[in-house]
Amino acid sequence: MKTIRPLTLFILLFCLTAFAQDKTTTAKVTGSYYSNPKIKYDKPQGSPYAQPLFASAKITDVPQKYYMRYNVYADEFEFITPKNDTLILDKIDAFNSITFTANNKNYNLLSYTDPKGKFINGYLIKVYAKNNVTLYEKETVIFYEQKIAKTTMERNMPARFAKNDNTYYIEVKSGTIVEFPDSKKRLLKLLPEHKEALETFLKENKVSFDDPSDRIKIVAFLATL
């Protein structure tokens, strides 16, 4: 899939909020001008967004709320400015936490290692946190290009976006963020220094590494180590 990316243009969206004793502070949200991805096929089926409609969201340390939406496929946030322009939010530490007000869904801009060992700087959803151990969720959308039938026995397949299974990550006390282990073996490999405690916990608790509530139970226990 080919896209045309806009040049980054920094803009001032709002400024000068009055504080006591005549002090002022300047808050600004910056982004690049947005244009719909130029896909060589008309109107792909499906959607690259977690939710297509813009919704009210709060960016940490920015007083004003914005209408935003998350492009899962591009791993980007889009927001509407007071002038009704649509921009792509810059991926910088100043805007590293975004929470949708309706459902309290919290996205964090983080550096992590994906299942293929690739270093990524992207958005993860915070699911559960305790004592510097955090469980995150990564939404995934895949783009399938148009498939043209080569014989009369086949049929054309339109280009489409499709949601894929979400991936889970864990941040341990060292600050490293990696894929959440899917087995006892991988959990012990992740934290070999706690092998004895982990083996006891897993023996006493029949947990499934695929069950959402059991993932939280495992993270809660890791937070006690």
CSV table of C-alpha atoms in Angstrom, one decimal:
chain,number,residue,atom,x,y,z
A,1,MET,CA,0.0,0.0,0.0
A,2,LYS,CA,1.4,3.3,-1.0
A,3,THR,CA,0.8,6.5,0.9
A,4,ILE,CA,1.7,10.1,0.3
A,5,ARG,CA,2.9,11.7,3.5
A,6,PRO,CA,2.6,15.5,4.1
A,7,LEU,CA,5.6,17.6,5.1
A,8,THR,CA,5.6,18.3,8.8
A,9,LEU,CA,4.3,21.8,9.6
A,10,PHE,CA,4.3,23.0,13.1
A,11,ILE,CA,1.4,25.2,14.1
A,12,LEU,CA,0.2,27.0,17.2
A,13,LEU,CA,-3.3,25.8,18.1
A,14,PHE,CA,-3.9,27.8,21.2
A,15,CYS,CA,-1.9,30.1,23.5
A,16,LEU,CA,-1.6,32.2,26.6
A,17,THR,CA,-3.9,30.9,29.3
A,18,ALA,CA,-4.0,33.3,32.2
A,19,PHE,CA,-2.9,32.3,35.7
A,20,ALA,CA,-2.7,34.0,39.1
A,21,GLN,CA,-0.3,37.0,39.6
A,22,ASP,CA,-0.5,37.8,35.9
A,23,LYS,CA,1.6,34.8,34.9
A,24,THR,CA,0.9,33.2,31.6
A,25,THR,CA,1.8,29.8,30.1
A,26,THR,CA,1.8,28.7,26.5
A,27,ALA,CA,0.4,25.3,25.5
A,28,LYS,CA,0.6,24.1,22.0
A,29,VAL,CA,-0.3,20.9,20.1
A,30,THR,CA,1.7,20.4,17.0
A,31,GLY,CA,1.1,18.1,14.0
A,32,SER,CA,1.4,17.7,10.3
A,33,TYR,CA,-1.3,18.4,7.8
A,34,TYR,CA,-3.5,15.4,7.2
A,35,SER,CA,-4.6,13.9,3.9
A,36,ASN,CA,-6.3,10.6,3.4
A,37,PRO,CA,-3.9,7.8,2.4
A,38,LYS,CA,-3.7,7.6,-1.4
A,39,ILE,CA,-4.6,4.0,-2.1
A,40,LYS,CA,-4.5,2.9,-5.7
A,41,TYR,CA,-7.8,1.2,-5.3
A,42,ASP,CA,-11.1,3.0,-4.8
A,43,LYS,CA,-12.8,2.8,-1.4
A,44,PRO,CA,-11.1,-0.1,0.3
A,45,GLN,CA,-13.5,-2.1,2.5
A,46,GLY,CA,-13.3,-1.9,6.2
A,47,SER,CA,-11.6,0.8,8.2
A,48,PRO,CA,-8.1,1.6,9.4
A,49,TYR,CA,-9.5,3.3,12.6
A,50,ALA,CA,-10.2,2.0,16.0
A,51,GLN,CA,-13.4,4.0,15.7
A,52,PRO,CA,-14.1,6.0,12.5
A,53,LEU,CA,-15.7,9.0,14.2
A,54,PHE,CA,-13.8,11.7,16.0
A,55,ALA,CA,-14.4,11.7,19.8
A,56,SER,CA,-13.4,14.0,22.7
A,57,ALA,CA,-10.0,13.2,24.1
A,58,LYS,CA,-7.5,14.6,26.6
A,59,ILE,CA,-3.8,14.9,25.9
A,60,THR,CA,-1.7,14.9,29.1
A,61,ASP,CA,-0.6,18.4,30.2
A,62,VAL,CA,-2.7,20.1,27.5
A,63,PRO,CA,-5.6,22.0,29.1
A,64,GLN,CA,-7.9,21.9,26.0
A,65,LYS,CA,-9.6,18.8,24.9
A,66,TYR,CA,-9.6,17.8,21.2
A,67,TYR,CA,-11.7,15.7,18.9
A,68,MET,CA,-9.5,12.8,17.9
A,69,ARG,CA,-9.4,9.4,16.4
A,70,TYR,CA,-6.7,6.7,16.2
A,71,ASN,CA,-5.6,5.3,12.9
A,72,VAL,CA,-4.6,1.8,13.9
A,73,TYR,CA,-3.1,0.9,10.6
A,74,ALA,CA,-0.8,4.0,10.5
A,75,ASP,CA,-0.3,4.0,14.3
A,76,GLU,CA,-1.2,7.8,14.3
A,77,PHE,CA,-3.6,10.1,16.0
A,78,GLU,CA,-5.6,12.6,14.0
A,79,PHE,CA,-7.2,15.6,15.7
A,80,ILE,CA,-9.4,18.6,14.7
A,81,THR,CA,-8.0,22.1,15.4
A,82,PRO,CA,-10.2,25.1,16.4
A,83,LYS,CA,-10.0,26.2,12.8
A,84,ASN,CA,-11.5,22.8,11.8
A,85,ASP,CA,-8.4,21.5,10.1
A,86,THR,CA,-7.5,17.8,10.5
A,87,LEU,CA,-3.9,17.2,11.6
A,88,ILE,CA,-1.7,14.2,12.5
A,89,LEU,CA,-0.4,14.5,16.1
A,90,ASP,CA,3.3,14.7,16.3
A,91,LYS,CA,4.9,11.6,18.0
A,92,ILE,CA,6.8,13.4,20.8
A,93,ASP,CA,7.1,13.0,24.5
A,94,ALA,CA,5.0,16.1,25.2
A,95,PHE,CA,1.9,14.3,23.8
A,96,ASN,CA,2.7,10.8,25.1
A,97,SER,CA,-0.6,10.1,26.8
A,98,ILE,CA,-4.1,10.4,25.2
A,99,THR,CA,-7.3,9.4,26.9
A,100,PHE,CA,-10.8,9.3,25.3
A,101,THR,CA,-13.2,10.9,27.7
A,102,ALA,CA,-16.2,8.7,26.9
A,103,ASN,CA,-14.7,5.4,27.8
A,104,ASN,CA,-11.5,6.4,29.6
A,105,LYS,CA,-9.4,4.4,27.0
A,106,ASN,CA,-5.8,5.5,27.5
A,107,TYR,CA,-3.2,5.3,24.8
A,108,ASN,CA,0.5,5.8,25.6
A,109,LEU,CA,3.3,6.6,23.2
A,110,LEU,CA,6.1,4.1,24.2
A,111,SER,CA,9.2,2.4,22.9
A,112,TYR,CA,8.8,-1.4,22.9
A,113,THR,CA,10.1,-4.5,21.2
A,114,ASP,CA,7.5,-6.3,18.9
A,115,PRO,CA,7.2,-10.1,18.6
A,116,LYS,CA,9.7,-10.0,15.7
A,117,GLY,CA,12.3,-8.3,17.8
A,118,LYS,CA,11.9,-5.0,16.0
A,119,PHE,CA,12.2,-1.8,18.1
A,120,ILE,CA,9.0,0.3,17.8
A,121,ASN,CA,7.9,3.8,18.9
A,122,GLY,CA,4.2,3.6,18.9
A,123,TYR,CA,0.9,3.7,20.8
A,124,LEU,CA,-0.2,1.0,23.4
A,125,ILE,CA,-3.3,0.9,25.4
A,126,LYS,CA,-2.8,0.7,29.2
A,127,VAL,CA,-4.8,-2.2,30.6
A,128,TYR,CA,-3.5,-2.6,34.1
A,129,ALA,CA,-0.6,-1.2,36.2
A,130,LYS,CA,0.7,-1.9,39.6
A,131,ASN,CA,4.1,-1.1,41.2
A,132,ASN,CA,5.9,-0.3,37.9
A,133,VAL,CA,4.6,-3.4,36.2
A,134,THR,CA,2.2,-2.6,33.4
A,135,LEU,CA,0.0,-4.6,31.0
A,136,TYR,CA,-0.5,-3.0,27.6
A,137,GLU,CA,-2.6,-3.9,24.6
A,138,LYS,CA,-1.8,-3.2,20.9
A,139,GLU,CA,-4.6,-2.9,18.4
A,140,THR,CA,-3.8,-4.2,14.9
A,141,VAL,CA,-5.3,-3.6,11.5
A,142,ILE,CA,-4.0,-5.2,8.3
A,143,PHE,CA,-4.3,-3.9,4.8
A,144,TYR,CA,-5.0,-6.5,2.0
A,145,GLU,CA,-4.3,-5.2,-1.5
A,146,GLN,CA,-6.8,-5.8,-4.3
A,147,LYS,CA,-6.5,-9.2,-5.9
A,148,ILE,CA,-7.4,-9.5,-9.6
A,149,ALA,CA,-8.7,-12.8,-10.7
A,150,LYS,CA,-6.3,-14.6,-13.1
A,151,THR,CA,-8.7,-17.2,-14.3
A,152,THR,CA,-12.5,-17.6,-14.7
A,153,MET,CA,-12.4,-20.0,-11.7
A,154,GLU,CA,-11.3,-17.1,-9.4
A,155,ARG,CA,-12.9,-13.9,-8.4
A,156,ASN,CA,-11.7,-10.4,-7.8
A,157,MET,CA,-11.1,-9.4,-4.2
A,158,PRO,CA,-11.3,-5.8,-3.3
A,159,ALA,CA,-8.7,-4.0,-1.3
A,160,ARG,CA,-9.7,-4.0,2.4
A,161,PHE,CA,-8.7,-3.2,5.9
A,162,ALA,CA,-9.3,-6.0,8.5
A,163,LYS,CA,-8.8,-6.1,12.2
A,164,ASN,CA,-6.4,-8.6,13.5
A,165,ASP,CA,-5.9,-10.2,16.9
A,166,ASN,CA,-4.6,-7.7,19.4
A,167,THR,CA,-1.1,-8.2,20.9
A,168,TYR,CA,-0.4,-7.8,24.6
A,169,TYR,CA,2.8,-6.4,26.1
A,170,ILE,CA,4.2,-6.2,29.6
A,171,GLU,CA,6.5,-3.6,31.1
A,172,VAL,CA,8.6,-5.0,33.9
A,173,LYS,CA,10.2,-3.1,36.7
A,174,SER,CA,13.4,-2.6,34.6
A,175,GLY,CA,11.3,-0.5,32.2
A,176,THR,CA,11.6,-2.9,29.3
A,177,ILE,CA,8.4,-3.5,27.3
A,178,VAL,CA,8.1,-6.8,25.5
A,179,GLU,CA,5.4,-9.1,24.3
A,180,PHE,CA,3.4,-10.7,27.1
A,181,PRO,CA,4.5,-14.3,27.5
A,182,ASP,CA,2.1,-16.9,26.2
A,183,SER,CA,3.3,-19.8,28.3
A,184,LYS,CA,4.9,-20.8,31.5
A,185,LYS,CA,8.2,-21.4,29.7
A,186,ARG,CA,8.3,-17.9,28.3
A,187,LEU,CA,7.4,-16.3,31.6
A,188,LEU,CA,10.2,-18.0,33.3
A,189,LYS,CA,12.6,-17.0,30.6
A,190,LEU,CA,11.5,-13.4,31.0
A,191,LEU,CA,12.1,-13.3,34.7
A,192,PRO,CA,14.6,-16.1,35.5
A,193,GLU,CA,15.6,-14.4,38.8
A,194,HIS,CA,12.1,-15.2,40.1
A,195,LYS,CA,11.8,-18.8,38.9
A,196,GLU,CA,11.0,-20.4,42.2
A,197,ALA,CA,8.3,-17.8,43.1
A,198,LEU,CA,6.7,-18.0,39.7
A,199,GLU,CA,6.6,-21.8,39.7
A,200,THR,CA,4.9,-21.8,43.0
A,201,PHE,CA,2.4,-19.2,41.8
A,202,LEU,CA,1.6,-21.1,38.6
A,203,LYS,CA,1.2,-24.3,40.6
A,204,GLU,CA,-1.2,-22.8,43.0
A,205,ASN,CA,-3.2,-20.8,40.4
A,206,LYS,CA,-4.6,-22.4,37.3
A,207,VAL,CA,-4.1,-19.4,34.9
A,208,SER,CA,-4.5,-19.2,31.2
A,209,PHE,CA,-2.1,-16.9,29.4
A,210,ASP,CA,-4.8,-16.1,26.9
A,211,ASP,CA,-7.5,-15.1,29.4
A,212,PRO,CA,-7.8,-11.3,30.0
A,213,SER,CA,-8.6,-11.6,33.7
A,214,ASP,CA,-5.7,-14.1,34.2
A,215,ARG,CA,-3.3,-11.8,32.4
A,216,ILE,CA,-4.1,-9.2,35.0
A,217,LYS,CA,-3.8,-11.8,37.8
A,218,ILE,CA,-0.3,-12.6,36.5
A,219,VAL,CA,0.8,-9.0,36.3
A,220,ALA,CA,-0.6,-8.3,39.8
A,221,PHE,CA,1.6,-11.1,41.1
A,222,LEU,CA,4.6,-9.9,39.3
A,223,ALA,CA,4.2,-6.5,40.9
A,224,THR,CA,4.7,-8.1,44.3
A,225,LEU,CA,8.1,-9.6,43.4
